[in-house]
CSV table of C-alpha atoms in Angstrom, one decimal:
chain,number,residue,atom,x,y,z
B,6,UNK,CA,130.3,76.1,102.4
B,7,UNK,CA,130.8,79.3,104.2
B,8,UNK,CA,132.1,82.2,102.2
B,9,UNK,CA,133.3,85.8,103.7
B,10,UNK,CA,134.2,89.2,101.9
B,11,UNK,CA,136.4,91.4,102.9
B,12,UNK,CA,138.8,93.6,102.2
B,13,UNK,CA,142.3,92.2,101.4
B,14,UNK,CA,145.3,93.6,103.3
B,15,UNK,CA,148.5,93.9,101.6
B,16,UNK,CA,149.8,90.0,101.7
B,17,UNK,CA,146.1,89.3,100.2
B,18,UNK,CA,147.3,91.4,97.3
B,19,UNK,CA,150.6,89.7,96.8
B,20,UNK,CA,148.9,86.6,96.6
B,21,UNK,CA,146.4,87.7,94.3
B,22,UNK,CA,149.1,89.0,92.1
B,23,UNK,CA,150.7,85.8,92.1
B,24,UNK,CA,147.4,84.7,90.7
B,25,UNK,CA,147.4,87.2,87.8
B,26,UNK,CA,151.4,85.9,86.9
B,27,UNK,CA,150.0,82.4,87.0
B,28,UNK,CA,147.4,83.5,84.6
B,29,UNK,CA,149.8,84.7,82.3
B,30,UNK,CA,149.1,88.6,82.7
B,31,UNK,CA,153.6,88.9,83.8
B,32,UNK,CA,152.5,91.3,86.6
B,33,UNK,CA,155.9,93.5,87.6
B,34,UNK,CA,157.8,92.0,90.5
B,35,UNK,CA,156.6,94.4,93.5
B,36,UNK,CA,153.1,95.9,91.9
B,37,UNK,CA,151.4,94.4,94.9
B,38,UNK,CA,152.6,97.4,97.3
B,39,UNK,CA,152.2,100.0,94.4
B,40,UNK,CA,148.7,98.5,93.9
B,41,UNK,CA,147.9,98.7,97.1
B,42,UNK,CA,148.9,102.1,97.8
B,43,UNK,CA,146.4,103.4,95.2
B,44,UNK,CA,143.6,102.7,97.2
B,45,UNK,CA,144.1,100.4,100.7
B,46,UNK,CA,140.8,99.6,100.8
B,47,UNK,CA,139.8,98.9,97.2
B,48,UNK,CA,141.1,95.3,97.0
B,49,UNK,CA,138.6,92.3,98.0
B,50,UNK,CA,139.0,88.7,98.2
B,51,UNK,CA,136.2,85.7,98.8
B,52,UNK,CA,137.6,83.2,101.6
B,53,UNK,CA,136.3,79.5,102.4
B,54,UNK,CA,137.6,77.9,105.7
B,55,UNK,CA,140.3,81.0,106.1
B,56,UNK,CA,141.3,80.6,102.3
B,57,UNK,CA,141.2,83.0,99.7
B,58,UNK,CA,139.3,81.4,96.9
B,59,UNK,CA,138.7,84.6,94.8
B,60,UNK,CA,139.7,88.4,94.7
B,61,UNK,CA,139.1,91.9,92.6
B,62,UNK,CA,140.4,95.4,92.6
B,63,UNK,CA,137.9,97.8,92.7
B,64,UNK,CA,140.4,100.9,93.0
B,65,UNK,CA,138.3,104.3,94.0
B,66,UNK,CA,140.3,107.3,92.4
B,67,UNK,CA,138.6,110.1,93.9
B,68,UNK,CA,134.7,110.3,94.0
B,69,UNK,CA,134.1,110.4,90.4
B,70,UNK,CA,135.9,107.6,88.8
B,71,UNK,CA,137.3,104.3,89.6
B,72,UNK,CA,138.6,100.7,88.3
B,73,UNK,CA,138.1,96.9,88.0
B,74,UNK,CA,141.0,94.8,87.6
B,75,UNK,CA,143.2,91.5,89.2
B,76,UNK,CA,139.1,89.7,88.7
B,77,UNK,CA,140.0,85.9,89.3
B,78,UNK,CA,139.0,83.0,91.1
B,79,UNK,CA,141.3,80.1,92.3
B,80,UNK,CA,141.0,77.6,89.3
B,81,UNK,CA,140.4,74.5,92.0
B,82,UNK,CA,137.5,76.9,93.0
B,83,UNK,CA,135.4,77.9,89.5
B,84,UNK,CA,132.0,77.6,89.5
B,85,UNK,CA,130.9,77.9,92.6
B,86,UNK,CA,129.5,81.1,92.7
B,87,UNK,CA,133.1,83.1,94.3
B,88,UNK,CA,134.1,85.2,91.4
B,89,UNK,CA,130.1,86.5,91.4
B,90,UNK,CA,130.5,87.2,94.7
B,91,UNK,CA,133.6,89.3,94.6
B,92,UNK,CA,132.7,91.2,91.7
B,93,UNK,CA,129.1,92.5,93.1
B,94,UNK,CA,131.0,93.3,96.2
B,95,UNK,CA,133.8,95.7,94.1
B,96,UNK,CA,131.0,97.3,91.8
B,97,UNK,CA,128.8,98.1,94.9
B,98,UNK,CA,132.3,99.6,96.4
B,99,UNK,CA,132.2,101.9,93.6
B,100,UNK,CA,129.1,102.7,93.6
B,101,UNK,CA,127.8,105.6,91.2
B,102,UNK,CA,131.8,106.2,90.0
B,103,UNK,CA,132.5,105.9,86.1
B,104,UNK,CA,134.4,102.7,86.6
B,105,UNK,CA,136.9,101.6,83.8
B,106,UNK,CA,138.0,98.2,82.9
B,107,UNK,CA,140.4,96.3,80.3
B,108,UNK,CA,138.8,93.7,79.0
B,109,UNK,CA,139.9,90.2,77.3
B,110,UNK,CA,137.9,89.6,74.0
B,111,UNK,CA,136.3,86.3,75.6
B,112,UNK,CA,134.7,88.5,78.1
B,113,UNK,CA,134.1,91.8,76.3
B,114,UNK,CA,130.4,90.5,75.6
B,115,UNK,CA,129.6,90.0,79.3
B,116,UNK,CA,130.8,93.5,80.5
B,117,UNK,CA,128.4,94.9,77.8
B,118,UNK,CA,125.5,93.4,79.2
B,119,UNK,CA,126.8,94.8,82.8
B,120,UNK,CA,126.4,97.9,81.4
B,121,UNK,CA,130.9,98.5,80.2
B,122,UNK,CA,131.0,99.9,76.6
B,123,UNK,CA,134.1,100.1,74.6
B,124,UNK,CA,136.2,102.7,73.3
B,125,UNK,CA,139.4,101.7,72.2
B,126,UNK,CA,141.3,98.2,71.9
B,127,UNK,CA,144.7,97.9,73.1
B,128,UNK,CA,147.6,95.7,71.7
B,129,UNK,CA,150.0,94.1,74.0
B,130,UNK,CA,153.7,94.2,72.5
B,131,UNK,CA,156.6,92.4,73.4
B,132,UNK,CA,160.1,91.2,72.1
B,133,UNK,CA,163.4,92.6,72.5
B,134,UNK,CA,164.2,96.0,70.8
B,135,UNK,CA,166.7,95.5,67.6
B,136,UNK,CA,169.0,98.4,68.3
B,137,UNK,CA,170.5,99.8,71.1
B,138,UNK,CA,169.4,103.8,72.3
B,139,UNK,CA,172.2,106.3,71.4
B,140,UNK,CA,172.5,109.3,74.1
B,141,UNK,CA,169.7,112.0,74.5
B,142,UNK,CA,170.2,115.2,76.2
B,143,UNK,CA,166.5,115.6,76.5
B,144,UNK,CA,166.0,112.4,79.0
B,145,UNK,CA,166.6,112.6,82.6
B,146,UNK,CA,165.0,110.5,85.4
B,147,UNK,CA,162.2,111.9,87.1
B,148,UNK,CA,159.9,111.1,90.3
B,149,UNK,CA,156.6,111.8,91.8
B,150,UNK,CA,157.1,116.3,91.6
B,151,UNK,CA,154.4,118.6,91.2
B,152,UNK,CA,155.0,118.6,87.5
B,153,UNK,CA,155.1,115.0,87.0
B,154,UNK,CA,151.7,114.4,89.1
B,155,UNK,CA,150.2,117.5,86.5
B,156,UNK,CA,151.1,116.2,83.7
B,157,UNK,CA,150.0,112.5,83.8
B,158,UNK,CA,146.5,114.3,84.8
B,159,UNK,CA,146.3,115.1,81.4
B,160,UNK,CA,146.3,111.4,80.0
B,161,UNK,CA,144.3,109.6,83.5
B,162,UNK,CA,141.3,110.3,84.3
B,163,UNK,CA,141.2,111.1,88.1
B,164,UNK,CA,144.4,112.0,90.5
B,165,UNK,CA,146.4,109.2,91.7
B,166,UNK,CA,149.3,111.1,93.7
B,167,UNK,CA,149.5,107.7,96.0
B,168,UNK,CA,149.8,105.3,93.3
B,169,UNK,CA,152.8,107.4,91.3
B,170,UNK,CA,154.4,108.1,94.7
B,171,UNK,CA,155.8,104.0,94.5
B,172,UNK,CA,155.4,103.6,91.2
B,173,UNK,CA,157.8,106.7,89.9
B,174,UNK,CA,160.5,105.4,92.4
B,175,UNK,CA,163.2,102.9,92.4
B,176,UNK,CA,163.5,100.0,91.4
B,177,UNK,CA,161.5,100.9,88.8
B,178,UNK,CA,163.2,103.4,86.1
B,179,UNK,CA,160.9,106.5,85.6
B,180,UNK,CA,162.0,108.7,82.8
B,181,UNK,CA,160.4,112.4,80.8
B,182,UNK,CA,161.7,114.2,77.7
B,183,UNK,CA,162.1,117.6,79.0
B,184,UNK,CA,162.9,120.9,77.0
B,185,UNK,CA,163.0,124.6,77.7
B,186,UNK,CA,161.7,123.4,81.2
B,187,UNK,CA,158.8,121.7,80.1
B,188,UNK,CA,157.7,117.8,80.3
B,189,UNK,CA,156.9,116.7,76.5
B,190,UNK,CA,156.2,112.9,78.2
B,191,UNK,CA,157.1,110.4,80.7
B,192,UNK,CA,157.4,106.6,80.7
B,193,UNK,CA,158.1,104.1,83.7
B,194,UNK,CA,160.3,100.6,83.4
B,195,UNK,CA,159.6,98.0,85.6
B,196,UNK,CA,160.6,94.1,86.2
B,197,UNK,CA,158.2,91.5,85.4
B,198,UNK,CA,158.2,87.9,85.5
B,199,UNK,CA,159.2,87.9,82.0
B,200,UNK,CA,161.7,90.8,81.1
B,201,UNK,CA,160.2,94.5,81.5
B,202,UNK,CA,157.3,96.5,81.0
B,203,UNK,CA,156.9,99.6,80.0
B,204,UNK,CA,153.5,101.7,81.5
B,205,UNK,CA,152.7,104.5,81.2
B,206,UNK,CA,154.2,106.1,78.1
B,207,UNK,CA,152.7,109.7,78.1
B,208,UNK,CA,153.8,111.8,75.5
B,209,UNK,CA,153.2,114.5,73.2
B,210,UNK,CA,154.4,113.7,69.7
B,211,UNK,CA,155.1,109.9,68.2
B,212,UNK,CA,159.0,111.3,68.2
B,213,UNK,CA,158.9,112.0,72.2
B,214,UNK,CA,157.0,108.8,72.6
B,215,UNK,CA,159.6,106.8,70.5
B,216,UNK,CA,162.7,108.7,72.3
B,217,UNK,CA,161.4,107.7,75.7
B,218,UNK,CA,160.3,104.1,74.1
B,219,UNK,CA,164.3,103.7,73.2
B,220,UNK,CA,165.7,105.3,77.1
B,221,UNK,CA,164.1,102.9,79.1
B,222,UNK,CA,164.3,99.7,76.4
B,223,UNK,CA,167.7,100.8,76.3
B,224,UNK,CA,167.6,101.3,80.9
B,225,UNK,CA,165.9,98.4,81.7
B,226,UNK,CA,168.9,95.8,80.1
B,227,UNK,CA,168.4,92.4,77.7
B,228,UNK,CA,165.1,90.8,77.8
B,229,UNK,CA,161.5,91.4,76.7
B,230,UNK,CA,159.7,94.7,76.7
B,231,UNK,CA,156.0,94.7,77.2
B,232,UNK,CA,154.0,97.3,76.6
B,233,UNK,CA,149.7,97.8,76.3
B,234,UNK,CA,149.7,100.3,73.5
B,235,UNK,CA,145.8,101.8,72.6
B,236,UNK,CA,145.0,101.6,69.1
B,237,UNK,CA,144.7,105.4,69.4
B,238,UNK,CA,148.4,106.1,69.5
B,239,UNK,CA,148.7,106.5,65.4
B,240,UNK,CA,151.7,104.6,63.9
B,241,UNK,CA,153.2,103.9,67.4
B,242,UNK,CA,152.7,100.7,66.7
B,243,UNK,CA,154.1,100.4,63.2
B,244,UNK,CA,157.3,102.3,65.2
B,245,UNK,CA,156.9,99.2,67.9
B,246,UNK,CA,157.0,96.4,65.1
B,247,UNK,CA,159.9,98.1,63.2
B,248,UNK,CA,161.7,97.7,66.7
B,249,UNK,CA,161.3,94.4,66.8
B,250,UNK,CA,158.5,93.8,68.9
B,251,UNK,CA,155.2,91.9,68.0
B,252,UNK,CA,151.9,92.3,68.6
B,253,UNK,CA,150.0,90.2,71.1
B,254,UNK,CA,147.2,89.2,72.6
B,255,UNK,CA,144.4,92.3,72.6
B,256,UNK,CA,142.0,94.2,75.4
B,257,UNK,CA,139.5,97.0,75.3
B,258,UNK,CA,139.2,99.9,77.1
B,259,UNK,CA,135.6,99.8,79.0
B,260,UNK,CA,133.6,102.5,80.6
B,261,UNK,CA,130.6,102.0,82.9
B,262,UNK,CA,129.1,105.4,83.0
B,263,UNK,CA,130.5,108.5,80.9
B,264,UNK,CA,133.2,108.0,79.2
B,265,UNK,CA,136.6,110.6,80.7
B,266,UNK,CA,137.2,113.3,78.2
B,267,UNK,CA,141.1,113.2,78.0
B,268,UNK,CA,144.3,113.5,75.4
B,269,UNK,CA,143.8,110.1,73.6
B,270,UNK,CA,146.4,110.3,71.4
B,271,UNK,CA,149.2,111.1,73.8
B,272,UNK,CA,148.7,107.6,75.3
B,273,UNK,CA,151.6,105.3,73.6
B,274,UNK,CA,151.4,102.4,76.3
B,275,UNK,CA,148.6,102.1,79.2
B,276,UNK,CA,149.7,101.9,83.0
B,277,UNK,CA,148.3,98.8,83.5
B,278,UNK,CA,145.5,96.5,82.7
B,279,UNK,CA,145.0,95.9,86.4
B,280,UNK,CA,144.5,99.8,87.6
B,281,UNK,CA,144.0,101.4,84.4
């Protein structure tokens, strides 16, 4: 057996997202080309005889900070030494960067002895909303503007003007509460395999949070809503179960390195658990 890394180019990603929907993570419908644009070079894949057998995202945000996700090996493939492989070959990417993580409670143990600590859980939510959204002034669609890009800087830890330049555009349904001129928080809609999910949700108060929560619910028509809400975001969550959504299966937030200093408590759902 003969095993090459490399980088993955963009049809690579696809298929590696295909491989997160086939895990059960319901991946959006086009992430691959939003992924991707985050960071061409931070995706990596293992190949056998021309095949991919494994891949990772080890997404480089700048040179202080970056972020391991999409970590899976072909199941036909397991144990044979490809997922070791592609994960040495992302962390070595990203070198001396704080490098974040969400990880499943089976492997939470394992990125401890890596070196990952926690510091929140998160809760994924889903089920379809009980009520429709009435009208709200406040709420107008938004895309990737010099305010938008500022204030999700307040809530992510490193710049990511190439990632939000796809991912705050159609087809997806990017929405902010805005008054006297000012964003009070911002929330994106996209399709999934299964329904829609919500990421981020940025706000300033549990009320613009909920607001926002009900617009794009109420934009993104009849099906599921997912969303990865941090235990940090108060009684969000008690908001999210009276809405009729249920909690989950669960993830922690890891850091290798120091932990970012940011707004906590103004995170009400988590981009992704594949780029942070």
């Amino acid at each position: 057996m003969r095993r090459t890394i490399r980088t993955l180019a963009l049809e690579d990603v696809k298929i590696l997202v295909d491989w997160a929907a086939a895990e059960g993570w319901n991946p959006g419908v086009g992430d691959a080309v939003a992924f991707h644009a985050a960071d061409p070079e931070g995706f990596i894949g293992a190949f056998v005889d021309g095949e991919m057998v494994a891949g990772i995202s080890a997404v480089a945000y700048g040179d202080d900070f970056g972020f391991i996700g999409l970590y899976i090996c072909r199941p036909d493939r397991r144990g044979e030494g490809h997922g070791k492989a592609v994960w040495d070959a992302g962390m070595a990417r990203l070198g001396d960067r704080t490098i974040g993580l969400d990880g499943v409670v089976e492997q939470q143990a394992n990125y401890r002895s890596m070196g990952f600590a926690p510091v929140y859980r998160t809760i994924r939510f889903v089920g379809t909303p009980n009520a429709p959204a009435a009208a709200d002034s406040d709420i107008c669609v938004i895309g990737p503007e010099a305010d938008v890009l500022d204030y999700d800087s307040r809530f992510f830890p490193a710049p990511r003007q190439s990632f939000l330049e796809h991912w705050l555009r159609p087809p997806h349904v990017a929405l902010a509460i805005v008054r006297d001129g000012a964003i009070k928080g911002y929330g994106v809609a996209r399709r999934c395999r299964d329904g829609c999910k919500i990421g981020p949700l940025f706000a300033n108060s549990l009320d613009a949070a909920s607001r926002l929560f009900a617009a794009l619910a109420n934009a993104s028509g009849p099906g599921n809503i997912h969303l990865d809400v941090p235990e940090t975001s108060g009684s969000f969550a008690a908001f999210l179960s009276f809405a009729g959504l249920q909690p989950g299966f669960e993830t922690a937030r890891m850091y290798k390195g120091k932990a970012p200093q940011l707004a906590q408590f103004g995170v009400f759902a988590i981009t992704t658990l594949e780029l942070g």
